[in-house]
Coordinates of C-alpha atoms in Angstrom, one line a residue:
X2 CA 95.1 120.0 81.0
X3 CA 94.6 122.2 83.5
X4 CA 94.7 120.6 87.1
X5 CA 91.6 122.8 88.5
X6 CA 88.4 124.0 87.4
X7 CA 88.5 128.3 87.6
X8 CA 86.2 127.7 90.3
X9 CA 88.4 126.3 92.3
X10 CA 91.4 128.6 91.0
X11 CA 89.7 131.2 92.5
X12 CA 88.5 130.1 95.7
X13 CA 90.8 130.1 99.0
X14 CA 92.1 127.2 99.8
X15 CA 90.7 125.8 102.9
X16 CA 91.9 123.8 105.7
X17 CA 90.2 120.4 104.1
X18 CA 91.5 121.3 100.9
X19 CA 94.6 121.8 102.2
X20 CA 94.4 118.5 103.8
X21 CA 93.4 116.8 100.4
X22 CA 96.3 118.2 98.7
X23 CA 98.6 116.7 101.4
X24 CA 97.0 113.1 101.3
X25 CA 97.2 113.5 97.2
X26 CA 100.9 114.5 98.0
X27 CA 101.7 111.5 100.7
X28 CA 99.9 109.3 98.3
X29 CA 102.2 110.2 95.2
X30 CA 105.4 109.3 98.0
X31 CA 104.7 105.8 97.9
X32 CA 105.7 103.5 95.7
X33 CA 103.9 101.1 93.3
X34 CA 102.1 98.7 95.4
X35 CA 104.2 95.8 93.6
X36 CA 107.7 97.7 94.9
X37 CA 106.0 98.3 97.9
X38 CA 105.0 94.6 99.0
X39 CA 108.1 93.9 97.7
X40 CA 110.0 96.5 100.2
X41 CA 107.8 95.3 103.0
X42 CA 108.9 91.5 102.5
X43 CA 112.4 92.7 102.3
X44 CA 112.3 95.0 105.5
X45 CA 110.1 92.0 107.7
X46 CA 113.2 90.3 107.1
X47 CA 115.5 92.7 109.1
X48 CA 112.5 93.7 111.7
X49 CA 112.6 90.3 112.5
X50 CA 116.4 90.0 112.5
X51 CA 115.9 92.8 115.4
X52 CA 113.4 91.6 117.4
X53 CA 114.7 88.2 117.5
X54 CA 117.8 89.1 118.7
X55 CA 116.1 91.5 121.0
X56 CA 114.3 88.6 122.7
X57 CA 110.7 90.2 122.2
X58 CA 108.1 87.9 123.5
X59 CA 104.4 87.9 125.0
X60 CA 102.7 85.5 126.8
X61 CA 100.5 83.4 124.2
X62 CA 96.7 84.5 125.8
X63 CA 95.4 81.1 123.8
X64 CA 93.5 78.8 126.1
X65 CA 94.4 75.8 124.0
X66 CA 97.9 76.1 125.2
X67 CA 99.6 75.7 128.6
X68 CA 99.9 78.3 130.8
X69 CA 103.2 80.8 130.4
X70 CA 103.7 79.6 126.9
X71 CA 105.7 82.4 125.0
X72 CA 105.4 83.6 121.9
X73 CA 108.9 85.1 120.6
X74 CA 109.9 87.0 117.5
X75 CA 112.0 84.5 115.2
X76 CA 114.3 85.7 113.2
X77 CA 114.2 85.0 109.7
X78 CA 117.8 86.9 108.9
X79 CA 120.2 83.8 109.5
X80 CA 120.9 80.8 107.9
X81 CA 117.7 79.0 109.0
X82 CA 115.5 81.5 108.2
X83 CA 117.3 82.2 104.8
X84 CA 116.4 78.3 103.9
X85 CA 112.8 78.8 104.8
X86 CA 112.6 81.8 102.3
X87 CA 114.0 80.0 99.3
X88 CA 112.6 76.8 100.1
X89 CA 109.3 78.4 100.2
X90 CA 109.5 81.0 97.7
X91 CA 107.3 79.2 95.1
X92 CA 105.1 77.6 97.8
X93 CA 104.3 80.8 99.2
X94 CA 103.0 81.9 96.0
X95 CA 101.0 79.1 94.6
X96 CA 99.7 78.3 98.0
X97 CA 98.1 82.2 98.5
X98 CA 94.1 81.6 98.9
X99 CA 93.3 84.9 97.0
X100 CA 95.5 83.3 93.9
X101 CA 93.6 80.7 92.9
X102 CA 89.9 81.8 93.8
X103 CA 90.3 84.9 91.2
X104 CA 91.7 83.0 88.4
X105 CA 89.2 80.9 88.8
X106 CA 85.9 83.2 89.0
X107 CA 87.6 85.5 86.3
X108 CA 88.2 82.8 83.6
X109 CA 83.8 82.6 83.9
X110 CA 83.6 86.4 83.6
X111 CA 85.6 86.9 81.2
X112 CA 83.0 84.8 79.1
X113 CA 80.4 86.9 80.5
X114 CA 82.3 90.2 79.1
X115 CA 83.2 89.1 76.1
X116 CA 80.1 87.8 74.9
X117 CA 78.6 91.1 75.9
X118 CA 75.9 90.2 78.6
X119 CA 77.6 92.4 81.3
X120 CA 77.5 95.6 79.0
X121 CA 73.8 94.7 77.9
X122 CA 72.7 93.9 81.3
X123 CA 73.7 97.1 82.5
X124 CA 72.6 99.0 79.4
X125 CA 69.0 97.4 80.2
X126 CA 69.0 98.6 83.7
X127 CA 69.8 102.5 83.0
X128 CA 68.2 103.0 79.4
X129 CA 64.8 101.2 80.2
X130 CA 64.4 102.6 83.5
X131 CA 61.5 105.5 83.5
X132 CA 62.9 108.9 83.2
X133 CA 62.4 110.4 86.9
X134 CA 63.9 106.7 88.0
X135 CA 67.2 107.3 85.6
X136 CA 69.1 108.2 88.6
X137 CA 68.4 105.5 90.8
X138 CA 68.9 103.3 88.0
X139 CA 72.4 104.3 87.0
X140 CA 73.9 104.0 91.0
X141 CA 71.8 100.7 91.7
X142 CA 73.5 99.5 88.3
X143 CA 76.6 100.7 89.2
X144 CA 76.5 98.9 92.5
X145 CA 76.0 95.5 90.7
X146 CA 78.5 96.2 88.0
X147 CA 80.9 96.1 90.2
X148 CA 80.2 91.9 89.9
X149 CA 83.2 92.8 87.3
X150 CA 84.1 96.0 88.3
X151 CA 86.5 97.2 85.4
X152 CA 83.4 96.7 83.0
X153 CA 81.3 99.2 85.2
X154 CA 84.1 101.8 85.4
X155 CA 84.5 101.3 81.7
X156 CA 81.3 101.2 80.4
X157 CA 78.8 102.6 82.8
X158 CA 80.2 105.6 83.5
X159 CA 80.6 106.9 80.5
X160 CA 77.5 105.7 79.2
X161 CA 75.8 107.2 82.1
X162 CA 77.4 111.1 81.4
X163 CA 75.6 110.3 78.1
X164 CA 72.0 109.5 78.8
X165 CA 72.2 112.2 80.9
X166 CA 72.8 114.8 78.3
X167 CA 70.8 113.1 76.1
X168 CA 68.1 113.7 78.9
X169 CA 69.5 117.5 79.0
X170 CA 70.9 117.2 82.9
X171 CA 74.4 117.5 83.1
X172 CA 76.6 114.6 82.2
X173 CA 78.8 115.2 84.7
X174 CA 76.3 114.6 87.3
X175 CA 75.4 111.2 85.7
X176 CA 78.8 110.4 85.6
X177 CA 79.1 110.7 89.4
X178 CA 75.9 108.8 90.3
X179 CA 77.7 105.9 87.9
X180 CA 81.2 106.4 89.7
X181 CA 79.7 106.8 93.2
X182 CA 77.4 103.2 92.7
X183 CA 80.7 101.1 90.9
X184 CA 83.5 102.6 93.1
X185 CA 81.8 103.5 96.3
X186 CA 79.6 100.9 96.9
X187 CA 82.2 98.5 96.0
X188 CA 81.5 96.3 98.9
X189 CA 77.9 96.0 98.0
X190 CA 75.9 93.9 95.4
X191 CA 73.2 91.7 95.1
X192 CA 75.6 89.1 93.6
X193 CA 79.0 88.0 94.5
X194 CA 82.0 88.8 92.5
X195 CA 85.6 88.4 92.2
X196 CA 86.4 90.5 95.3
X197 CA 84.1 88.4 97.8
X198 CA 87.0 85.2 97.4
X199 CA 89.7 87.7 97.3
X200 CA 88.9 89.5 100.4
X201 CA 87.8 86.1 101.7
X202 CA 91.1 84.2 101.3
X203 CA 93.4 87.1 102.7
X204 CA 90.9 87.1 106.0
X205 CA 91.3 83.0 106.4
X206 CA 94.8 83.4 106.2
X207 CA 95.1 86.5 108.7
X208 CA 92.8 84.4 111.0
X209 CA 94.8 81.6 110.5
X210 CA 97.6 82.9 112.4
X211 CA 95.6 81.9 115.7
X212 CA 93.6 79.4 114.4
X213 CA 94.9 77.3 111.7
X214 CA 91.8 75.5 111.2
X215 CA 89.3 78.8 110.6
X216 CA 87.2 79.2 107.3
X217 CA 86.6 82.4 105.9
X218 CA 83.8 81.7 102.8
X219 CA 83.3 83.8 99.5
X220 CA 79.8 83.8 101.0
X221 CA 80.8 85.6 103.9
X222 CA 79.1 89.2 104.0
X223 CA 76.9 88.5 101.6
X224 CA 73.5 89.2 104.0
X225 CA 75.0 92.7 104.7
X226 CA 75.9 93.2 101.2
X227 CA 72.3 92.7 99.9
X228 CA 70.7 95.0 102.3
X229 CA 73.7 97.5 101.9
X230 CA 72.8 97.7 97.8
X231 CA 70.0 99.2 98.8
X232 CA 71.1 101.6 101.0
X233 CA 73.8 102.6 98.8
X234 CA 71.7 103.2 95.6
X235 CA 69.5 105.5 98.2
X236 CA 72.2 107.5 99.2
X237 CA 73.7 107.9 96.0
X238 CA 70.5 109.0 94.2
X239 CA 69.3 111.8 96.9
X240 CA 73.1 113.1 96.7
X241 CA 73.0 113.1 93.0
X242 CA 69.6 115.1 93.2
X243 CA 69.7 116.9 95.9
X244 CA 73.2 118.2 96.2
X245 CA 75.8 117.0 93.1
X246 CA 73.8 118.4 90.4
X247 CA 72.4 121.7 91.8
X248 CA 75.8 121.9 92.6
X249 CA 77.1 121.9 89.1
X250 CA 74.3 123.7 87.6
X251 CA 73.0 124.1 84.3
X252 CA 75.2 122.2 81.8
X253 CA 77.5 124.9 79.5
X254 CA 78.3 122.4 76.2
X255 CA 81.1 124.8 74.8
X256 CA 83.3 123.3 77.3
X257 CA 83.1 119.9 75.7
X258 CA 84.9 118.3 73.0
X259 CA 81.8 118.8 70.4
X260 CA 82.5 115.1 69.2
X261 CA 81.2 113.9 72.3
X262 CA 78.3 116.1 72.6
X263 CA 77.5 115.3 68.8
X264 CA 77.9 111.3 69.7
X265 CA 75.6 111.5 73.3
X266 CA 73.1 109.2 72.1
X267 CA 73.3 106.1 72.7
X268 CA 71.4 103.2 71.3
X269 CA 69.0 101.4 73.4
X270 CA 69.2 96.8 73.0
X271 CA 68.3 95.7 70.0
X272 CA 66.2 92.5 69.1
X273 CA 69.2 90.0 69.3
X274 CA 70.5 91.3 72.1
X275 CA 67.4 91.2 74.4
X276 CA 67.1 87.8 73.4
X277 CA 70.5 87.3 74.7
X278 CA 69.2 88.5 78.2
X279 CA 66.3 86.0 77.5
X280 CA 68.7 83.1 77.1
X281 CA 70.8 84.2 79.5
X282 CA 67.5 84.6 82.3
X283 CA 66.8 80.9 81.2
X284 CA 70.3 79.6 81.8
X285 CA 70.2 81.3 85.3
X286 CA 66.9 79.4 86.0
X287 CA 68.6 76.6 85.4
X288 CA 71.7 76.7 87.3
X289 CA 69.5 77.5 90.6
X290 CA 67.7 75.0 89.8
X291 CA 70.3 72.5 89.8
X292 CA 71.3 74.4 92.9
X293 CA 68.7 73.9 94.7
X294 CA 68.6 69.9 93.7
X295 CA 72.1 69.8 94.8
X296 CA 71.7 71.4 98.5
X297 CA 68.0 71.7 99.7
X298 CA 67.4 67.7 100.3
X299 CA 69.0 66.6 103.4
X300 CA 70.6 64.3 101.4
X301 CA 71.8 66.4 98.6
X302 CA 75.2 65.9 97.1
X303 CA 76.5 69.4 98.6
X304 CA 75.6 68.6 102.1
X305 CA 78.0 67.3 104.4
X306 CA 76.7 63.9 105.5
X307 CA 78.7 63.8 108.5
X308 CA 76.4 66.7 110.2
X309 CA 73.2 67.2 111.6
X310 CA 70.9 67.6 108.6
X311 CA 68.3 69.8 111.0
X312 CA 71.5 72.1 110.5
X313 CA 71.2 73.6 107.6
X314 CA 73.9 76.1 107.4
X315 CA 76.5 74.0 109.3
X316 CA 75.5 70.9 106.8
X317 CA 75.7 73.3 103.1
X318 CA 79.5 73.8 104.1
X319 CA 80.4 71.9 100.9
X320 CA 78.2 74.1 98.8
X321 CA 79.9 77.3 100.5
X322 CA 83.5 75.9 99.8
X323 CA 82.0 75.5 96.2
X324 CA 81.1 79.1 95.7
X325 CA 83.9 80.0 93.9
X326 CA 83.5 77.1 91.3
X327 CA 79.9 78.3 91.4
X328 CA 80.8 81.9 89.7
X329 CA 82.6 80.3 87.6
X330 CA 79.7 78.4 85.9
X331 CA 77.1 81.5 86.3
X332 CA 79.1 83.5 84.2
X333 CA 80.2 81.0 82.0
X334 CA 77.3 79.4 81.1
X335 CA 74.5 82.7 81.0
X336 CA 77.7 84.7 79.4
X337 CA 77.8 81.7 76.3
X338 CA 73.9 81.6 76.5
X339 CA 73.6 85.3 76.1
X340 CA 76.7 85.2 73.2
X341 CA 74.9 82.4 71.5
X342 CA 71.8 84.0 70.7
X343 CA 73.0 87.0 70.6
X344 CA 75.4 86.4 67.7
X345 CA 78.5 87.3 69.7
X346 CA 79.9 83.6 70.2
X347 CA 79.4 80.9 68.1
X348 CA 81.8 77.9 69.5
X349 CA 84.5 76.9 71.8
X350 CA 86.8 79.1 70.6
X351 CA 85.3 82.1 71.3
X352 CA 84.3 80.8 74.5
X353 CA 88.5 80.4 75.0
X354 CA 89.1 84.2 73.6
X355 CA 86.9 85.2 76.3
X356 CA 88.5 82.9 79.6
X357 CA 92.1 84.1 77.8
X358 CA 91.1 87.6 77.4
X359 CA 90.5 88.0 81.3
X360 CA 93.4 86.5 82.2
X361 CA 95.3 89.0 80.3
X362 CA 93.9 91.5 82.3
X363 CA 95.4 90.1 85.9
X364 CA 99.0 90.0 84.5
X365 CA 100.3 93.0 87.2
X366 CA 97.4 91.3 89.6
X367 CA 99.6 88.2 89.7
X368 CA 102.4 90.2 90.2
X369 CA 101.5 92.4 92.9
X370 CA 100.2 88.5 94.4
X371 CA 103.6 87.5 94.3
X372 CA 105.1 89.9 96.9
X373 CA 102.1 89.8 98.9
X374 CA 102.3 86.3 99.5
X375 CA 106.1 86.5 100.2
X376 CA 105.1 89.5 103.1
X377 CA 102.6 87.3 104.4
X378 CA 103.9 84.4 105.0
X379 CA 107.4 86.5 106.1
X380 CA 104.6 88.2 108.7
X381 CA 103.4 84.7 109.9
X382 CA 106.8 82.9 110.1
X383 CA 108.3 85.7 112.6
X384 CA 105.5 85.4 114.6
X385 CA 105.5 89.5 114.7
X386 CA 101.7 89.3 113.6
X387 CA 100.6 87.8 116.6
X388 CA 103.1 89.1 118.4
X389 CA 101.4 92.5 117.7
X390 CA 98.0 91.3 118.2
X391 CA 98.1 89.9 121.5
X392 CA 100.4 93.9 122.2
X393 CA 97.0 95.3 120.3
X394 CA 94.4 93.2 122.3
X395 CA 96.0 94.1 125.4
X396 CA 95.7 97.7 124.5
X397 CA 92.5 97.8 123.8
X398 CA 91.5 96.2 126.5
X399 CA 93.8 98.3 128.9
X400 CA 91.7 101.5 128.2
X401 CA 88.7 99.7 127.8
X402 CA 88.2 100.0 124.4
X403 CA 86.6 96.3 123.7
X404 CA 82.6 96.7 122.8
X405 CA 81.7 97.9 119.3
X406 CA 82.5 101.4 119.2
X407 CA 86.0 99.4 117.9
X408 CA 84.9 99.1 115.1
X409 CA 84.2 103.2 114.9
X410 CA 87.9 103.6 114.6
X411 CA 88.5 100.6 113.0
X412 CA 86.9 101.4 110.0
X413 CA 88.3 105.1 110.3
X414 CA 91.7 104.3 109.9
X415 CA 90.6 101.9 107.0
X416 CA 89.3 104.8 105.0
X417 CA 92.2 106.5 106.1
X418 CA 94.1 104.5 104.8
X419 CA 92.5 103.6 101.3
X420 CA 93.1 107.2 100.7
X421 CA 97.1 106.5 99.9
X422 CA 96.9 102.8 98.9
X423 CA 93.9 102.8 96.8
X424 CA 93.9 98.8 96.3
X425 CA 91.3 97.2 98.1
X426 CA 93.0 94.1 98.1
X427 CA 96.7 95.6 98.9
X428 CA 95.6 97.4 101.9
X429 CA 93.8 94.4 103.3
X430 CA 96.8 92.3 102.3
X431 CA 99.0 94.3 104.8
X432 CA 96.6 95.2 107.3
X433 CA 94.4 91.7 107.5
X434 CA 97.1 90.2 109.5
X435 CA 97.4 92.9 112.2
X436 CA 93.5 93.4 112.7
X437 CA 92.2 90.6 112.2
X438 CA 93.9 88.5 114.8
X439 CA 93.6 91.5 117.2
X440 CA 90.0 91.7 117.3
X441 CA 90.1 88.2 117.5
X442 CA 91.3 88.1 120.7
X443 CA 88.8 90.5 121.9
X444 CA 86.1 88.7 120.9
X445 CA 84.9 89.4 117.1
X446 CA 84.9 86.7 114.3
X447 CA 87.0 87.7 110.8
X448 CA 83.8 88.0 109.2
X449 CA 82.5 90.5 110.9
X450 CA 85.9 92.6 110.6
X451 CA 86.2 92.1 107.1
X452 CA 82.7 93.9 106.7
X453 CA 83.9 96.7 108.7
X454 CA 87.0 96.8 107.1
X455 CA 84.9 96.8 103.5
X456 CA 83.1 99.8 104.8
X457 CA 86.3 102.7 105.3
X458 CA 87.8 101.0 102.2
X459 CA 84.6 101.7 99.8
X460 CA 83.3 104.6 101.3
X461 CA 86.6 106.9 100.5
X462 CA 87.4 105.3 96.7
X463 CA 85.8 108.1 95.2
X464 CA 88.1 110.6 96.6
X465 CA 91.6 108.9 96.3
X466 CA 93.7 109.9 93.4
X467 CA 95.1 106.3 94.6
X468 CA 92.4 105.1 93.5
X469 CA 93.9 102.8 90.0
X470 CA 90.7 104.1 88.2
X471 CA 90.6 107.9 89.0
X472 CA 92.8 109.0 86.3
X473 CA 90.6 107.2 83.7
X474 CA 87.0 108.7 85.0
X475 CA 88.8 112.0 85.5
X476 CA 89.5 111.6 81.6
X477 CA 86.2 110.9 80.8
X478 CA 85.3 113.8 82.8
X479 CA 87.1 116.4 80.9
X480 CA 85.8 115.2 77.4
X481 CA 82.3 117.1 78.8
X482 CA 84.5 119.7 80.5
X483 CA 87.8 120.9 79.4
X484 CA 88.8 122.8 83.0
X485 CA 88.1 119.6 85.0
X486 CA 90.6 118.8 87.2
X487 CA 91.6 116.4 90.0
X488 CA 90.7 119.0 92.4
X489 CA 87.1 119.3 90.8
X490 CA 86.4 115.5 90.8
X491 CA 87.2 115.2 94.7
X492 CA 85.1 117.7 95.6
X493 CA 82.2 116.6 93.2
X494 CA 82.6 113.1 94.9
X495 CA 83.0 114.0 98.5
X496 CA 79.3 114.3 99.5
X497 CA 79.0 110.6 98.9
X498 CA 81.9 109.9 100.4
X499 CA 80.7 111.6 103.6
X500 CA 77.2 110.2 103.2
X501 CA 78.0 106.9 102.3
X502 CA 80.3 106.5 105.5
X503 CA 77.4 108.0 107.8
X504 CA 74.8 106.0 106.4
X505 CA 76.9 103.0 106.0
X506 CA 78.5 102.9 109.5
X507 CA 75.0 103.3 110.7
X508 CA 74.1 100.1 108.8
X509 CA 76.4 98.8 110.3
X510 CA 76.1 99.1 114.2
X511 CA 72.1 98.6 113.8
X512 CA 72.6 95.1 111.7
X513 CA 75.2 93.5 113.5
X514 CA 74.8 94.9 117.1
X515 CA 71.5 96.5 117.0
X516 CA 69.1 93.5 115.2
X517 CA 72.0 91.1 115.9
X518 CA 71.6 89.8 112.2
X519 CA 74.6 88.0 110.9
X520 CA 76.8 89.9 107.9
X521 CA 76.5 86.4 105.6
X522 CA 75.2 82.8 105.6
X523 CA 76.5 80.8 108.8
X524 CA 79.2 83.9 109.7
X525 CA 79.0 84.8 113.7
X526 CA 79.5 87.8 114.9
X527 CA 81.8 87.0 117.8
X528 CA 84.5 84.7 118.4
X529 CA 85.8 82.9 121.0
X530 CA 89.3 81.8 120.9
X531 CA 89.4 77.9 120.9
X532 CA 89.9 76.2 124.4

C-alpha cells in the first residue's frame, strides 16, 4: 500500500507538511500508552526520590490552612513509601472513578449494540434524510454515534462512503463528513455516553488534590455539549460541501476494489426493524417518565431532602450522582425493547451475550486503567501535583496571564498534544492533575477546564495517526481508492480540524465568558478555593 496518493508524490513538501511528518514521527517514538503509564508510575517514583531529598517545597496558598504551611515533595523511594505502593496497589486500582463508571454504562450499551438499535438508529438518520440534507445527516449522526463511539467508527463511516456513491458523489467525501462528526466532535452529543463519566471521574480526582470533597458529575458539560452538536454538524457539512469534496473532485471508480463499488447499496430498515425504533421510542417515553416522577416533585425520591427544595439544581444532586446508573438502564432497556420486536433478542441470555460482549471489548481499557491509577495516585502521594500547580498558578499570575485568554493556550497545548497520545482518556489521565488544580488556584472550576480541555483533544482527532482508529478508516478509505495514503487522509481531514477549533473556541469564549451560560446542569464557571 502505497503510503501517499501521486498527488502528494508529486507535490513539494511544505513547511506544514513537513511538520506533520515530524509529529507522525514523534508520535511513533512513544510507547504504548499501557508501557507508557506504566514508565511514568515507575519514573514519579524516582522524581520524587529527588525532590524529596532535595527539600522542594512551596507555601500551601489554601486559605483553609494556617498561614506558612509548606507543602514538600515526599518521597515515595524508601521504605515508607515502598509500603504505601504495595499496600495500595490493588486499592489504587479498584478505587479509580473512571473504572467503575465505564463498566457500568458499557454493560447497558452493549445491549444496545448487540440488539442492533445503535446501527438502525443511525442507519434511519442518514438513509431517510432528504437527499440535499444527506450531508448534514451523516455529520449530525456521526456526532451522536459517538454515544458508543466504536459503533460510529465502525459502522457509520463506511456506510456513509456508500450512500454517497450510491448518490454518485464521492465516497470518500462521505466518509469524511462521517469521520469528522464521530471523531471530531467527539466531545459533542445530544446524549451522554461512556466518555462524559470517564472524563468526569479523572477531573474529580485531579480536583481532589486541593479539595478532597469536590464533585465532578457525568452531567457536567452537558449544556455546552448540546449546543456544540449543532455547531459541529454546521461546520462539518459546509466543509464537506464547500471545500472536501470539490477538493477531491469527480469520483474515478477504477481505483476501487470493484467488489465494493459492486456492493455500494445499502438497504434501507426494514418492517421489523422500524418497529424496533418504535419500541425502543416507547421504552424511552417511559424511562423519562419515571424520571421525571422521580426528581420534579420537591419531594421526589432523587432529591436530596436535606436542601432547599426552591433549589432545584443543588436539591437533584442524587439524580446527578445517579447518571451513570441512568445510562445503564437507557440503553439496556430501549436496546432489549428494540431487540425484542425486532427479532434480534428473545430472552435473558441474549440480553447477557450482549453486557459480556462489551466487556470484551475494554480488556486493554482495564489495562491501560491499571497503570493510570498507579501514576495517579503516585502523583497525589508526592504531593508534586500540587506542588506544580501552586509553581504554575504563580506563573500565570506573575505575567498576568489569569483572565480567559488561559484557556487560548490551554486548549492549544491540548490539541497539541492529542496529536502524539491520541487517547482522549490517557492524555487527560496525565495532564488532569497538572491543569486542573492550576487553574483552580486561579480561579476556574474543573468543569469548566474539562470543557476546554475536550475542545484541543476533539478538534485535532482527525489528523493524528495516534489516533487508535486512523489506521482502520484509512483502510476503509483505500477500498474506494487504492493510492490512499496516511498523508492523503490528513490532509483531506485538516480543514475540519482547523474549522472545528475556530468555530469551537469561539463557542467557547462567547458561552462561558460572553453569555456567562454555564457548560452543564449546576457546574460554575469559577471557583474559589475553600476558606
Amino acid at each position: 500500500m502505497s503510503s501517499q496518493s501521486p498527488a502528494s508524490e508529486q507535490a513539494p513538501r511544505n513547511l506544514f507538511t513537513r511538520f506533520l511528518d515530524t509529529v507522525e514521527w514523534l508520535g511513533n517514538l512513544l510507547p504504548h500508552p499501557v508501557t507508557l503509564f506504566a514508565l511514568l508510575a515507575t519514573a514519579m517514583v524516582f522524581v520524587s526520590g529527588i525532590f524529596g531529598w532535595m527539600g522542594v517545597a512551596v507555601e500551601d496558598p489554601r486559605p483553609n490552612v494556617p498561614d506558612g504551611t509548606m507543602i514538600e515533595a515526599v518521597s515515595l523511594l524508601n521504605a515508607e513509601g515502598l509500603r504505601m505502593i504495595l499496600g495500595n496497589l490493588v486499592s489504587n486500582f479498584v478505587n479509580f472513578a473512571p473504572l467503575g463508571v465505564v463498566l457500568v454504562a458499557m454493560l447497558g450499551v452493549g445491549v444496545a449494540e448487540k440488539s442492533g438499535l445503535l446501527s438502525a438508529m443511525v442507519r434511519g438518520i442518514v438513509m431517510n434524510a432528504p437527499k440535499h440534507l444527506v450531508t448534514v445527516a451523516v455529520v449530525f449522526a456521526g456526532v451522536i454515534s459517538n454515544t458508543a463511539s466504536e459503533m460510529g467508527y465502525v459502522v457509520l463511516v463506511p456506510l456513509a462512503g456508500a450512500i454517497f456513491l450510491a448518490l454518485g458523489r464521492h465516497p470518500l467525501a462521505g466518509m469524511a463528513a462521517a469521520f469528522a462528526g464521530v471523531s471530531g466532535g467527539y466531545s459533542a452529543n445530544l446524549l451522554l455516553g461512556t466518555i462524559d463519566p470517564l472524563l468526569a471521574g479523572i477531573t474529580q480526582e485531579a480536583a481532589r488534590l486541593i479539595d478532597p470533597t469536590y464533585e465532578v458529575f457525568a452531567t457536567a458539560n452537558w449544556w455546552f455539549m448540546i449546543v456544540s452538536t449543532f455547531l459541529i454538524t454546521a461546520i462539518g457539512s459546509l466543509v464537506t460541501i464547500f471545500i472536501v469534496e470539490p477538493k477531491l473532485g469527480r469520483y474515478d471508480s477504477s481505483r476501487a476494489d470493484p467488489a465494493v463499488v459492486k456492493d455500494s447499496k445499502m438497504e434501507p430498515l426494514d418492517g421489523r426493524e422500524k418497529k424496533g425504533l418504535i419500541a425502543a421510542f416507547i421504552a424511552l417515553l417511559a424511562l423519562l417518565g419515571l424520571i421525571a416522577v422521580l426528581v420534579i416533585p420537591d419531594s421526589g425520591v432523587l432529591r436530596d431532602p436535606a436542601v432547599d427544595s426552591s433549589n432545584f439544581l443543588a436539591s437533584s444532586r442524587p439524580f446527578f450522582r445517579s447518571v451513570v446508573a441512568w445510562i445503564f438502564v437507557f440503553f439496556l432497556v430501549t436496546g432489549f425493547a428494540y431487540g425484542r420486536i425486532a427479532g434480534t433478542m428473545k430472552n435473558d441470555r441474549d440480553i447477557i451475550d450482549g453486557m459480556a460482549s462489551a466487556i470484551s471489548t475494554l480488556g486493554l481499557y482495564v489495562v491501560l486503567v491499571f497503570f493510570a491509577a498507579q501514576f495517579v495516585a503516585f502523583f497525589g502521594w508526592s504531593n508534586l501535583g500540587l506542588i506544580t500547580a501552586v509553581t504554575g498558578a504563580d506563573f500565570l499570575q506573575s505575567i498576568g496571564l489569569t483572565g480567559p485568554l488561559v484557556f487560548l493556550f490551554f486548549i492549544i497545548m491540548c490539541g497539541i498534544v492529542n496529536l502524539s497520545l491520541g487517547s482522549a482518556s490517557a492524555q487527560w489521565a496525565v495532564t488532569a492533575p497538572i491543569f486542573v488544580p492550576m487553574l483552580m488556584f486561579i480561579g476556574y472550576s474543573p468543569e469548566v477546564i474539562q470543557a476546554a480541555y475536550r475542545i484541543g483533544d476533539s478538534t485535532t482527532n482527525i489528523i493524528t495517526p495516534m489516533m487508535s482508529y486512523f489506521g482502520l478508516i484509512l483502510a476503509w478509505a483505500t477500498r474506494y481508492d487504492k493510492n490512499f495514503g496516511i498523508g492523503t487522509l490528513i490532509a483531506t481531514m485538516l480543514p475540519y480540524s482547523i474549522c472545528y477549533f475556530i468555530g469551537w473556541t469561539l463557542l467557547f469564549f462567547l458561552w462561558v465568558f460572553g453569555l456567562g451560560m454555564p457548560v452543564g446542569p449546576g457546574s460554575p464557571t469559577y471557583y474559589t478555593v475553600p476558606g
